[in-house]
mmCIF file of C-alpha atoms in Angstrom:
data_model
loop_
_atom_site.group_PDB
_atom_site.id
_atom_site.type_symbol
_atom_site.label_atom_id
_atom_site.label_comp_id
_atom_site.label_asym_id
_atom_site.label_seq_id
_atom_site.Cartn_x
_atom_site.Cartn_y
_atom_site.Cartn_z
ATOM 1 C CA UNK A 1088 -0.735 55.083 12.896
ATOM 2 C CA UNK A 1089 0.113 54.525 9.545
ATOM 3 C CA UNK A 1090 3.735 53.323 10.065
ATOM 4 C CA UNK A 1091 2.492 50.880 12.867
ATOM 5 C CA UNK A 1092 0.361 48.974 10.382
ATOM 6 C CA UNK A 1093 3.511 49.202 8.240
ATOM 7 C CA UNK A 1094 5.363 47.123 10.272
ATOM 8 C CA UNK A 1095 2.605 45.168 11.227
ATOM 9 C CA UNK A 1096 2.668 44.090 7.467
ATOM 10 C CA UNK A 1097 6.238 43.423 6.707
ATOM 11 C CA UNK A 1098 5.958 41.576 9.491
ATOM 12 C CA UNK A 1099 3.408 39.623 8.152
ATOM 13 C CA UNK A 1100 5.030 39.181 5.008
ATOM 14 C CA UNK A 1101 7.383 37.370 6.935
ATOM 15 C CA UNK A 1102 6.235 35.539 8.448
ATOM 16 C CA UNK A 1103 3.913 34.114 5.421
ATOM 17 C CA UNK A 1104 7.838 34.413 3.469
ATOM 18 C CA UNK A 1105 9.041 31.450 5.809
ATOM 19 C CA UNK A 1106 5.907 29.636 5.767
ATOM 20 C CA UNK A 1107 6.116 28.974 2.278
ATOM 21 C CA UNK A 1108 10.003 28.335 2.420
ATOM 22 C CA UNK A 1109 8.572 25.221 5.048
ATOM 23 C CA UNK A 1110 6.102 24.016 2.249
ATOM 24 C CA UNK A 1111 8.049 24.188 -0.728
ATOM 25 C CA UNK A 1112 10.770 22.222 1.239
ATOM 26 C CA UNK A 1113 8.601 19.454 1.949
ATOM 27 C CA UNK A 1114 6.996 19.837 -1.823
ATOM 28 C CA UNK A 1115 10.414 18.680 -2.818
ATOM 29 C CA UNK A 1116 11.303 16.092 -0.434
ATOM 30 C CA UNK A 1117 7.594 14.635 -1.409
ATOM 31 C CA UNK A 1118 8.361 14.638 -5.129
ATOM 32 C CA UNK A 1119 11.934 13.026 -4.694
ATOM 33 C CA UNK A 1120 10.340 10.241 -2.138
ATOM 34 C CA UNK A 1121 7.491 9.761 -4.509
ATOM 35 C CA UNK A 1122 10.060 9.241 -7.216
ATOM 36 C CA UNK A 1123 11.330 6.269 -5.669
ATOM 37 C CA UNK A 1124 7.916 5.105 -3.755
ATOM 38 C CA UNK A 1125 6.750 4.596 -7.276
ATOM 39 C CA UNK A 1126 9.348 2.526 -8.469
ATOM 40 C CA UNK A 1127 8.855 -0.051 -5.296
ATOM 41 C CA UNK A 1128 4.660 0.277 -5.716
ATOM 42 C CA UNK A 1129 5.206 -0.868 -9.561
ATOM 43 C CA UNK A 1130 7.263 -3.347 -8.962
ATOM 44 C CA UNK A 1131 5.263 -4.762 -5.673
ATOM 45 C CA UNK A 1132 1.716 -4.594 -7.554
ATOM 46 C CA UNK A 1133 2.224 -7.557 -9.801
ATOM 47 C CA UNK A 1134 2.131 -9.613 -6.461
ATOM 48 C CA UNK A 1135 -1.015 -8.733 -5.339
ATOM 49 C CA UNK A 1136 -2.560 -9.289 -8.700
ATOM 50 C CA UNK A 1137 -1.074 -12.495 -9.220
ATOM 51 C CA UNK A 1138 -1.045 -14.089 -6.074
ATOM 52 C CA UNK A 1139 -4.748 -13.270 -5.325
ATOM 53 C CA UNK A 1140 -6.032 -14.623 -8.975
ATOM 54 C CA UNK A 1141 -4.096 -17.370 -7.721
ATOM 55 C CA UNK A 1142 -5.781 -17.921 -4.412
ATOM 56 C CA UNK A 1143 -9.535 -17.232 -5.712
ATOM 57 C CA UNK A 1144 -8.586 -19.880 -8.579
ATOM 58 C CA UNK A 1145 -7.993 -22.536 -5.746
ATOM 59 C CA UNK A 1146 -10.916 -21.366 -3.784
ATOM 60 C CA UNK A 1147 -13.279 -21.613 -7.249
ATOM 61 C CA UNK A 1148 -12.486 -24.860 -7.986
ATOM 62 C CA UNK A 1149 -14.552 -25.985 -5.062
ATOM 63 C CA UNK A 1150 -11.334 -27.799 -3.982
ATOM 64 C CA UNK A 1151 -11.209 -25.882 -0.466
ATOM 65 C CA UNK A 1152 -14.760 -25.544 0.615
ATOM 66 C CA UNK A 1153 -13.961 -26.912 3.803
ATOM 67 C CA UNK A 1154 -10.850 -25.014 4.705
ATOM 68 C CA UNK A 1155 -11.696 -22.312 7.361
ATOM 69 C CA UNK A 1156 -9.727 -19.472 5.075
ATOM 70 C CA UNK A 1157 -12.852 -20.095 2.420
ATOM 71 C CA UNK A 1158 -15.233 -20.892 4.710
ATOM 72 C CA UNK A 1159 -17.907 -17.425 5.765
ATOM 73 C CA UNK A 1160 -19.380 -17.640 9.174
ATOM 74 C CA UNK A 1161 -21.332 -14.797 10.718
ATOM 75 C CA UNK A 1162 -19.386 -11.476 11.559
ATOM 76 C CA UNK A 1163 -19.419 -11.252 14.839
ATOM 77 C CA UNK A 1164 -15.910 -9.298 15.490
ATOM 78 C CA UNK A 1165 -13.846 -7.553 12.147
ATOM 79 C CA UNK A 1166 -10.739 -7.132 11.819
ATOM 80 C CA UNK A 1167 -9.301 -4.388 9.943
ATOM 81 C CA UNK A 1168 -5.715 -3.974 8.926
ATOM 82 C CA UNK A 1169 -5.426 -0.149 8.174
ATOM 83 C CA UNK A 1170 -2.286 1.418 6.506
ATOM 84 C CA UNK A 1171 -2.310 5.215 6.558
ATOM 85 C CA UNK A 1172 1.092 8.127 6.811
ATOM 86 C CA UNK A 1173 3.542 8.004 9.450
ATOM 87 C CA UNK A 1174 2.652 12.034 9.266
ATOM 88 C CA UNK A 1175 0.103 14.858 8.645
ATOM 89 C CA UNK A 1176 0.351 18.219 6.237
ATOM 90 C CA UNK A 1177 -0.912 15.627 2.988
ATOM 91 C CA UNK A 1178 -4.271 17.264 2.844
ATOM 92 C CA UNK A 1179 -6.548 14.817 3.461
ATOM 93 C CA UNK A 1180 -4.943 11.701 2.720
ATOM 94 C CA UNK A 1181 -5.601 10.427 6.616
ATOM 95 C CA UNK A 1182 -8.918 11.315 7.070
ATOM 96 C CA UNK A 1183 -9.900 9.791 3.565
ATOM 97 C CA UNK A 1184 -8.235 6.431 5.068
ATOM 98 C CA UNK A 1185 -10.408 6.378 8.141
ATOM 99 C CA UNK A 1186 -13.176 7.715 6.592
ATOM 100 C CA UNK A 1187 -13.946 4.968 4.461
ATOM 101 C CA UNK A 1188 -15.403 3.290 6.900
ATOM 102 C CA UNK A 1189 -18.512 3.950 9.634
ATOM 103 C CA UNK A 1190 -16.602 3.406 12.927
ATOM 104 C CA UNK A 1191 -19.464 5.403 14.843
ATOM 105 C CA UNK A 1192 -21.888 3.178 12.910
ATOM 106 C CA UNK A 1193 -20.429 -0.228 14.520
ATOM 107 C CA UNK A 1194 -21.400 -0.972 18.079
ATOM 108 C CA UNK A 1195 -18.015 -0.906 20.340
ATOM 109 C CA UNK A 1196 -15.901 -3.837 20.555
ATOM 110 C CA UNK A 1197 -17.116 -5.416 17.404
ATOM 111 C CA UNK A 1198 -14.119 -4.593 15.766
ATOM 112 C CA UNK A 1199 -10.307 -4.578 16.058
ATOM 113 C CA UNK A 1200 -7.836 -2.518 14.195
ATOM 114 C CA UNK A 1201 -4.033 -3.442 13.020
ATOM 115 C CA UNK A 1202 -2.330 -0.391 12.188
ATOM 116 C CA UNK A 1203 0.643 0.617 10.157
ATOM 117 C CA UNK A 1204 1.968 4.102 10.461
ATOM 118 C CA UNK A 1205 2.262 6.564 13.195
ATOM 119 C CA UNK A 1206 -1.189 8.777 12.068
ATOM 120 C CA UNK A 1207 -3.198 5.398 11.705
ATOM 121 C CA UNK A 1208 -2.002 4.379 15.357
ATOM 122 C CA UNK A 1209 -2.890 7.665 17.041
ATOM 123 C CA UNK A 1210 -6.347 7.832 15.795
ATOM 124 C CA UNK A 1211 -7.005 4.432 16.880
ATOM 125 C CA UNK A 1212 -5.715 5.106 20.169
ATOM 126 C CA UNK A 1213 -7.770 8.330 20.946
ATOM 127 C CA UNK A 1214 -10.609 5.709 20.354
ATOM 128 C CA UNK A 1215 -9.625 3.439 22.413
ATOM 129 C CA UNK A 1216 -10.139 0.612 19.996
ATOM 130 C CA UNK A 1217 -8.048 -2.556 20.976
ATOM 131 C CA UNK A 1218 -5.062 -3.013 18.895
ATOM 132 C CA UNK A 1219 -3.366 -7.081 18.282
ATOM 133 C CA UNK A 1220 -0.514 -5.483 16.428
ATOM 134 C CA UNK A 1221 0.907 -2.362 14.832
ATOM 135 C CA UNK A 1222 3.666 -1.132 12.842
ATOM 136 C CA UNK A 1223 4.619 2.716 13.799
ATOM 137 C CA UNK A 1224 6.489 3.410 9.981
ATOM 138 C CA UNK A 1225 4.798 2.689 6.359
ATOM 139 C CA UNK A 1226 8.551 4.093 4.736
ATOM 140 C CA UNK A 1227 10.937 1.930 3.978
ATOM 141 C CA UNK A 1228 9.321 -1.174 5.562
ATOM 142 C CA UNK A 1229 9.753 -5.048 4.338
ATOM 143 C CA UNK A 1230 7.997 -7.994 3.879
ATOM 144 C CA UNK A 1231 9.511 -9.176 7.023
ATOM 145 C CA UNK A 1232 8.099 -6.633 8.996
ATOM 146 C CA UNK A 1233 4.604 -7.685 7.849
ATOM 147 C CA UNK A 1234 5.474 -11.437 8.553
ATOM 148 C CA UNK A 1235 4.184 -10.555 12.399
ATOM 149 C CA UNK A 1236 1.369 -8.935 11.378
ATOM 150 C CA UNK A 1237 0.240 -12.205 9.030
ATOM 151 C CA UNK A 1238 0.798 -14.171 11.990
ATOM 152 C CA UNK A 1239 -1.318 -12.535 14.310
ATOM 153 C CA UNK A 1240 -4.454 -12.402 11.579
ATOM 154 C CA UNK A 1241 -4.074 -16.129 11.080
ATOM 155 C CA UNK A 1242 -3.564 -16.883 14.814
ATOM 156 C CA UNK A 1243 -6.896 -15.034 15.434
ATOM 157 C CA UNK A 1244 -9.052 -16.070 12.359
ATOM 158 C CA UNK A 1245 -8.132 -19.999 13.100
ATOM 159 C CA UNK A 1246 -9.106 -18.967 16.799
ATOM 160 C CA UNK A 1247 -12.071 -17.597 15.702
ATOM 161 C CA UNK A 1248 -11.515 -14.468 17.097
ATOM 162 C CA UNK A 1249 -11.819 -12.290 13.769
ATOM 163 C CA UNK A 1250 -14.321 -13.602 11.444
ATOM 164 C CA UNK A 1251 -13.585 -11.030 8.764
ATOM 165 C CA UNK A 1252 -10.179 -9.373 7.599
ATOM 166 C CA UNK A 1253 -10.608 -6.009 6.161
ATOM 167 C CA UNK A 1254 -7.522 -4.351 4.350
ATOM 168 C CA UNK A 1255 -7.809 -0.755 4.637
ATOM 169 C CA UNK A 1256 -5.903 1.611 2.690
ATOM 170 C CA UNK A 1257 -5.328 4.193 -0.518
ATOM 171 C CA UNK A 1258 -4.534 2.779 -3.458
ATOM 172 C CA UNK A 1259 -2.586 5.116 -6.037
ATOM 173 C CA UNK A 1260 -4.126 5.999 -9.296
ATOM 174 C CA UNK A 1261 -2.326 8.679 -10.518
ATOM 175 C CA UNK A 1262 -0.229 11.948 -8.784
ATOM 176 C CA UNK A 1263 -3.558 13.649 -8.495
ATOM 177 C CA UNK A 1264 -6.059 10.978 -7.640
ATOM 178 C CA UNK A 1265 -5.378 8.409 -5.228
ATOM 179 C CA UNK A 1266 -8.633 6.262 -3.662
ATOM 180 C CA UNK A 1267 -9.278 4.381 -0.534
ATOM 181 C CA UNK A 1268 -9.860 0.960 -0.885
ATOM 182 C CA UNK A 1269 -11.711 -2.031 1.406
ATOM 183 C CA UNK A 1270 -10.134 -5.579 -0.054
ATOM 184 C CA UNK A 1271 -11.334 -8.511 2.025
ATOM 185 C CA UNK A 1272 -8.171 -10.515 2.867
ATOM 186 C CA UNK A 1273 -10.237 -13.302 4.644
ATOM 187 C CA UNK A 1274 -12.113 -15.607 4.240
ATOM 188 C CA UNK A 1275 -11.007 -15.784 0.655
ATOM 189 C CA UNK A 1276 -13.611 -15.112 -1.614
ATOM 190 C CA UNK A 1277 -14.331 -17.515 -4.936
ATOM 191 C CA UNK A 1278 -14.874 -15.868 -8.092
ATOM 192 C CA UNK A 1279 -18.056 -16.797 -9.990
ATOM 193 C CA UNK A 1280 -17.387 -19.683 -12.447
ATOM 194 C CA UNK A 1281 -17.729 -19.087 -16.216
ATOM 195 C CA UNK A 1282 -19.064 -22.092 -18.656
ATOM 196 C CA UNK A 1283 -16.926 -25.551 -17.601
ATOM 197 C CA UNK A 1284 -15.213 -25.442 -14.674
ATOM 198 C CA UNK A 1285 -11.648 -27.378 -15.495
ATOM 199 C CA UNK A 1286 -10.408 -29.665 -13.180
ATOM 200 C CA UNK A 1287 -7.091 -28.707 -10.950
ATOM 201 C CA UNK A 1288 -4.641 -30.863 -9.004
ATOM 202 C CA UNK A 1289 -3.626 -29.302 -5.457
ATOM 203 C CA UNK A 1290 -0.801 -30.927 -3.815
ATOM 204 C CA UNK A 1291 -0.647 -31.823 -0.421
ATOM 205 C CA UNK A 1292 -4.596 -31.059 -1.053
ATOM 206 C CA UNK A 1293 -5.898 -27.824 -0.811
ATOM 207 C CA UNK A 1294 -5.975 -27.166 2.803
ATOM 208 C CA UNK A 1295 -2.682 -27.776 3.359
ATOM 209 C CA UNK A 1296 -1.403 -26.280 0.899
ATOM 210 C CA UNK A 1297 -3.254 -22.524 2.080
ATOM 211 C CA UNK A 1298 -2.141 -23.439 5.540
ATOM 212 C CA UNK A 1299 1.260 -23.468 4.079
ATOM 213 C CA UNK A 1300 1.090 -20.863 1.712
ATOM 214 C CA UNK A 1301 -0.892 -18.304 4.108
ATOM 215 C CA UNK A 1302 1.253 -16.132 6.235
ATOM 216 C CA UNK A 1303 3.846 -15.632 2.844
ATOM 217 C CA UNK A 1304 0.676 -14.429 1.407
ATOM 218 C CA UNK A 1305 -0.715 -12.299 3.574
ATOM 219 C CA UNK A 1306 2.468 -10.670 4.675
ATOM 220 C CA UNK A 1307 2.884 -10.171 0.855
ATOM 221 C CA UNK A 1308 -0.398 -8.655 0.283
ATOM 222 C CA UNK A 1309 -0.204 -6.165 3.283
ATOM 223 C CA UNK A 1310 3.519 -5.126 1.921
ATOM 224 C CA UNK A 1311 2.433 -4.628 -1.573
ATOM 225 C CA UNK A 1312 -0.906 -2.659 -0.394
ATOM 226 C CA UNK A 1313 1.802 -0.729 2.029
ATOM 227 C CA UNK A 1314 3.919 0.207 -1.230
ATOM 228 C CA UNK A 1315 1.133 1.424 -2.504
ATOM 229 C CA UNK A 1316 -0.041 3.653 0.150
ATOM 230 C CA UNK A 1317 3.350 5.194 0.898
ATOM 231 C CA UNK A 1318 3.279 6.194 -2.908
ATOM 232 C CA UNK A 1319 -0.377 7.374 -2.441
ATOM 233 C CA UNK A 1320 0.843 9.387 0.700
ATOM 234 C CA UNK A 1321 3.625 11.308 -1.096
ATOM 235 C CA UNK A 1322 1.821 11.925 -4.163
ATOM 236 C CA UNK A 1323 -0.862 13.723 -1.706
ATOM 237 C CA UNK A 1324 1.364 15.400 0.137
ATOM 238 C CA UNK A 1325 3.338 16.486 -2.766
ATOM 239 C CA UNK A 1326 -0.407 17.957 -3.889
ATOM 240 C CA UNK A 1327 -0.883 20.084 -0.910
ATOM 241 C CA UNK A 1328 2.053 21.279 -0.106
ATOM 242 C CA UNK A 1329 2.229 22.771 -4.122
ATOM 243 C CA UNK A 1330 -1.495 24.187 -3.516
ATOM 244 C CA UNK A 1331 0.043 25.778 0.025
ATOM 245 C CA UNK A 1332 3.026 27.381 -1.512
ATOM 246 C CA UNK A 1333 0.881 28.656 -4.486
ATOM 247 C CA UNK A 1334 -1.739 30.084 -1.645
ATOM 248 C CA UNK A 1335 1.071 31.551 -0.159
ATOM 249 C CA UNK A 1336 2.470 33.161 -2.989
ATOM 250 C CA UNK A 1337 -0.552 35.178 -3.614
ATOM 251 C CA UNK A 1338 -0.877 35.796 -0.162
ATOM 252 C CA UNK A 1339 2.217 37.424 0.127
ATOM 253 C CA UNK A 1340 1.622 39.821 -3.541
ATOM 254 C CA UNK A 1341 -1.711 40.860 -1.450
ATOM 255 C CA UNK A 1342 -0.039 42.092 1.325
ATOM 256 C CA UNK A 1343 2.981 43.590 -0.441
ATOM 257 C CA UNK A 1344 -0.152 45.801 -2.276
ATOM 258 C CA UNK A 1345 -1.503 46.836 1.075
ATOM 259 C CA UNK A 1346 2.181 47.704 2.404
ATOM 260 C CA UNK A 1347 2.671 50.016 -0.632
ATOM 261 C CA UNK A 1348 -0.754 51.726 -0.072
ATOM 262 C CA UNK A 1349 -0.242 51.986 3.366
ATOM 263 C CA UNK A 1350 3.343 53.332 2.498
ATOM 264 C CA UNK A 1351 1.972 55.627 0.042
ATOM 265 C CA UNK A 1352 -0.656 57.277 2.345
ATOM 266 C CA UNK A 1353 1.994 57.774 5.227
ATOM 267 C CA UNK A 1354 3.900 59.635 2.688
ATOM 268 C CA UNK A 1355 0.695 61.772 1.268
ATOM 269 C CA UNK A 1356 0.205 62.307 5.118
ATOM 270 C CA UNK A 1357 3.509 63.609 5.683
ATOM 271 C CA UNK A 1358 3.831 65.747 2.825
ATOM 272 C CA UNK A 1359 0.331 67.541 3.864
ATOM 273 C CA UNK A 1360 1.703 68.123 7.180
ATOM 274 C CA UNK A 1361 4.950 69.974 5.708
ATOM 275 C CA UNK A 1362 2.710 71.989 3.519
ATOM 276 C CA UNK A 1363 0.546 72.658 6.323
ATOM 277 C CA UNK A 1364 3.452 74.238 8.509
ATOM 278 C CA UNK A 1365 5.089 75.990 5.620
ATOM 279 C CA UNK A 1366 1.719 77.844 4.934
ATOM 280 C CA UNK A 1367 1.531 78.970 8.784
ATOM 281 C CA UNK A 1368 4.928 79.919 9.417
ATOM 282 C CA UNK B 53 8.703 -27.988 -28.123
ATOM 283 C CA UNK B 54 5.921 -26.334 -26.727
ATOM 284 C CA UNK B 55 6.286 -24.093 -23.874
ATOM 285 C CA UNK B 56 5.023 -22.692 -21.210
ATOM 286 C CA UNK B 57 4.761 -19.105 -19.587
ATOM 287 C CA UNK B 58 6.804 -18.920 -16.601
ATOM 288 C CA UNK B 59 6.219 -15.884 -13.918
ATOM 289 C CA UNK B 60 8.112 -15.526 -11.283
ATOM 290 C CA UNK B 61 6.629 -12.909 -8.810
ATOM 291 C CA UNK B 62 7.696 -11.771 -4.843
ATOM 292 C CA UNK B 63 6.227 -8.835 -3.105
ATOM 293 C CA UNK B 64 9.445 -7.254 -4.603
ATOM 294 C CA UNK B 65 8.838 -7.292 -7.990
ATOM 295 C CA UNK B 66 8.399 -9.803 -11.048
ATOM 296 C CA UNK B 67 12.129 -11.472 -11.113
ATOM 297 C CA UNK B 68 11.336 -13.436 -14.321
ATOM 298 C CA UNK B 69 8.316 -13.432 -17.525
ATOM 299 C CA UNK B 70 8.743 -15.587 -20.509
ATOM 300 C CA UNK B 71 8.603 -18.232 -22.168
ATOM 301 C CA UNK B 72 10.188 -21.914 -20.799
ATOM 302 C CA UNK B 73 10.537 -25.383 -21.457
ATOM 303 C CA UNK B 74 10.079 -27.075 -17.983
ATOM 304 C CA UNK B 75 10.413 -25.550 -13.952
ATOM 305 C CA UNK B 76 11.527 -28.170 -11.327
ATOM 306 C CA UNK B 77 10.605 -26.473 -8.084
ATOM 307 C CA UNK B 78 11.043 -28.452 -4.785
ATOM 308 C CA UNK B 79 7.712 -28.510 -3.591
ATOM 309 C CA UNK B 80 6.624 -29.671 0.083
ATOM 310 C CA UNK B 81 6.027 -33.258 -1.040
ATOM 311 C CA UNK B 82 9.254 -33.322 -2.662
ATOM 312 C CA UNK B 83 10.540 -32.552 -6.342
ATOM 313 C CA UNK B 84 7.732 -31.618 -9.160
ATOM 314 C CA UNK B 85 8.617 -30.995 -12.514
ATOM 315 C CA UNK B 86 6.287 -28.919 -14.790
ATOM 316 C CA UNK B 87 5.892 -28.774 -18.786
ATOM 317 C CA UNK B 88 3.955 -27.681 -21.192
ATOM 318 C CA UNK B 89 0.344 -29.284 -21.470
ATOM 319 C CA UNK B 90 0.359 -30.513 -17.939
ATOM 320 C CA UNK B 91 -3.059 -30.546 -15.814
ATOM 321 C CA UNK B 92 -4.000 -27.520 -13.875
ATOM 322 C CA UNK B 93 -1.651 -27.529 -10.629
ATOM 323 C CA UNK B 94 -1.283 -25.837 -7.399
ATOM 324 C CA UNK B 95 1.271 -26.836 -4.531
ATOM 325 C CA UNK B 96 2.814 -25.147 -2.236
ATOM 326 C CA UNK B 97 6.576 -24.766 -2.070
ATOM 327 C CA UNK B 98 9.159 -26.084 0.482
ATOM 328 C CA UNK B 99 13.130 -24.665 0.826
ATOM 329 C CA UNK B 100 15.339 -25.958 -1.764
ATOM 330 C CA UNK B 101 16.716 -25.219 -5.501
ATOM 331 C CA UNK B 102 14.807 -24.573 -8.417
ATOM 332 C CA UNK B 103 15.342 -24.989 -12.189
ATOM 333 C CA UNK B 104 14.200 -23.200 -15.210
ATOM 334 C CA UNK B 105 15.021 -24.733 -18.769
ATOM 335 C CA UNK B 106 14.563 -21.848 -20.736
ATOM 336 C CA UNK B 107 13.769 -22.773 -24.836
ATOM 337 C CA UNK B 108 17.124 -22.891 -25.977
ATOM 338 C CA UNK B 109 18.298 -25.485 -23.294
ATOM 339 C CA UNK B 110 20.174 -23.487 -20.762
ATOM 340 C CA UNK B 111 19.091 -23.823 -16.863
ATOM 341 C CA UNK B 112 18.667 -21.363 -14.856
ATOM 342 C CA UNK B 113 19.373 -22.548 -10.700
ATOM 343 C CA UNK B 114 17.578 -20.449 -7.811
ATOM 344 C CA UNK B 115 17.024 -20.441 -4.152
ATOM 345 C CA UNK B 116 13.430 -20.506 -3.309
ATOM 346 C CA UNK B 117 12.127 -20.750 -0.124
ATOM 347 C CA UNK B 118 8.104 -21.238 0.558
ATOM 348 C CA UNK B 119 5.564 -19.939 -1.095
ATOM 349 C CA UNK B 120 3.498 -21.812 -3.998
ATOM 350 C CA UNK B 121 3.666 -22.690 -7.589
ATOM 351 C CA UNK B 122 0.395 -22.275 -9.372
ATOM 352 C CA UNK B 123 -0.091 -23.776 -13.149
ATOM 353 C CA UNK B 124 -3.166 -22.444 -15.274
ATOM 354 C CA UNK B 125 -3.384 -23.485 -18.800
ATOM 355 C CA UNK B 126 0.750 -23.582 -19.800
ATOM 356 C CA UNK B 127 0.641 -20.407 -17.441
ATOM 357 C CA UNK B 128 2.411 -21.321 -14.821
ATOM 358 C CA UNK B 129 3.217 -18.969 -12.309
ATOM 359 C CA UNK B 130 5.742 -19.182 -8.950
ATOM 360 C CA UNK B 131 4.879 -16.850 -6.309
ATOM 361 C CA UNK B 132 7.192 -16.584 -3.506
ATOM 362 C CA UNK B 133 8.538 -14.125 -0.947
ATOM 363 C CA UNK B 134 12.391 -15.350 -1.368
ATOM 364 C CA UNK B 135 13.798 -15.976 -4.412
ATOM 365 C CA UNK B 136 16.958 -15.508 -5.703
ATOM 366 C CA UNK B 137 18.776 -16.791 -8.955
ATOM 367 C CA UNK B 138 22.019 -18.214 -8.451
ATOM 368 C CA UNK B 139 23.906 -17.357 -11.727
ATOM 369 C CA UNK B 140 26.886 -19.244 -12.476
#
């Protein structure tokens, strides 16, 4: 009795041994990937700061108020562009993604979904929301691969299929906290004018020139948010895999406790038995 | 002479910040030169060579192709998905 829960033990032991072996492993392959998904999110957020004042400065200056990318017309179908892992075991750095938004609150078909990574696709699918576009991998993409996705957004906005364009996706704050973010890529959105508005020159005119400067800019945008999602993604992973192999590390000194009891009261048990026959013989 | 703040920016990272005396960019309308003082500006960019006279006189050449240069009060800032400096 006592030596079958014995082995039932070491066995767990184990088992919970080889477990944590798995989640170290990937502890350090997170922290060596974050390392360098760091360096490309610094270096990519500049971009996206710059080239957006940028936009919402030729937007503001009243210059484009008839160009469709400024222009707001009822949301009838949105678009969202959502960048979430290529895999799971990050605690919940998925589900945050998707959960920053009410998909059961939207009536079906008012929306479509781009998707980059292989988690982001899959949930999508299982819902059977249509998909435009996708990307399967977040790591170690370019702007190049984005430049389809751009295309596709513009080609449906200037259709008028997509009235909004949602970008959807975790934005990294520090190794512990990283937060999902909505950022409206289209229409573009002024800012509210302080005091005199100065004047501005746009050359070939201010239509044009978005036209021109659009799918560089939104394939720039969506690579820069992408950066900083893949560095979001390790940094969570990184997280939970150290809280796992901690868990498992206690888990394993509570069971080597109840292997020595259990060890100890086999060997009480035996001992009485000896005694027990010595006193009868 | 004055300057102006020159930022040079690509999804990449920021491939130039300082300070510099004029940026000839080809734009799509063909060649614009910018200084210090000029009115606020927006165009977008075409494929061709750039040139950056930094204060002490020396030009820097690169490749740029698309994007848009954007001038805000003697900030002027190029923001481009290819650039690449073509040092002598």
């Amino acid at each position: 009795m006592a030596g079958a829960s014995m082995k039932d033990i070491k066995l767990r032991i184990k088992s919970v041994q080889s477990t944590m072996q798995i989640t170290k492993a990937m502890q350090l392959v997170a922290s060596s990937k974050l390392r360098g998904a760091r360096n490309r999110m610094e270096a990519s957020r500049p971009y996206m700061e710059i080239a957006q004042r940028a936009m919402k400065d030729i937007v503001s200056h009243n210059l484009a108020e008839d160009s469709i990318y400024a222009q707001r017309r009822e949301v009838r179908h949105r678009l969202y562009v959502v960048i979430a892992g290529d895999r799971g075991l990050a605690g919940s750095y998925n589900a945050n993604v998707y959960k920053s938004i009410d998909w059961d609150g939207m009536p079906e078909g008012s929306y479509s979904v781009i998707t980059i990574g292989r988690k982001a696709r899959d949930f999508f699918q299982r819902r059977k929301v249509e998909m435009p576009a996708q990307i399967e991998r977040v790591e170690n993409l370019s702007v190049e691969d984005c430049e389809p996705l751009a295309g596709e957004i513009l080609r449906g906005f200037e259709a008028g299929e997509y009235d909004e364009v949602v970008l959807c996706y975790t934005t990294f704050r520090s190794v512990l906290t990283q937060t999902p973010v909505l950022r409206n890529l289209l229409p573009l959105e002024p800012v509210q004018a302080e005091g005199r508005q100065r004047q501005m020159l746009c050359e070939p005119g201010a239509e044009a020139l978005l036209r021109q400067f659009m799918p560089q800019y939104l394939s720039g945008v969506i690579y820069s948010a992408a950066c900083d999602a893949f560095a979001s993604e390790q940094a969570a992973r990184r997280v939970a895999m150290d809280s796992a192999t901690k868990n498992a590390g206690e888990m394993i000194e509570d069971l080597n406790l109840r292997y020595n009891r259990a060890r100890q009261s086999s060997i009480t048990q035996e001992l009485t038995e000896i005694v027990a026959g010595a006193e009868h013989s | 002479m004055a300057t102006i703040q020159l930022t040079v920016v690509t999804p990449e990272g920021k491939l130039f910040e300082g300070a510099a005396e004029r940026v000839i960019v080809r734009a799509t309308g063909g060649d614009v030169c910018v200084m210090a003082r000029h009115i606020d500006f927006s165009t977008s960019l075409g494929k061709g060579e750039g040139r950056v006279t930094l204060p002490d006189g020396t030009v820097r050449r690169a490749e740029i192709e698309g994007g848009m240069l954007h001038a805000a009060s003697d900030a002027v800032q190029i923001i481009t998905n290819h650039f690449t400096w073509k040092e002598a």
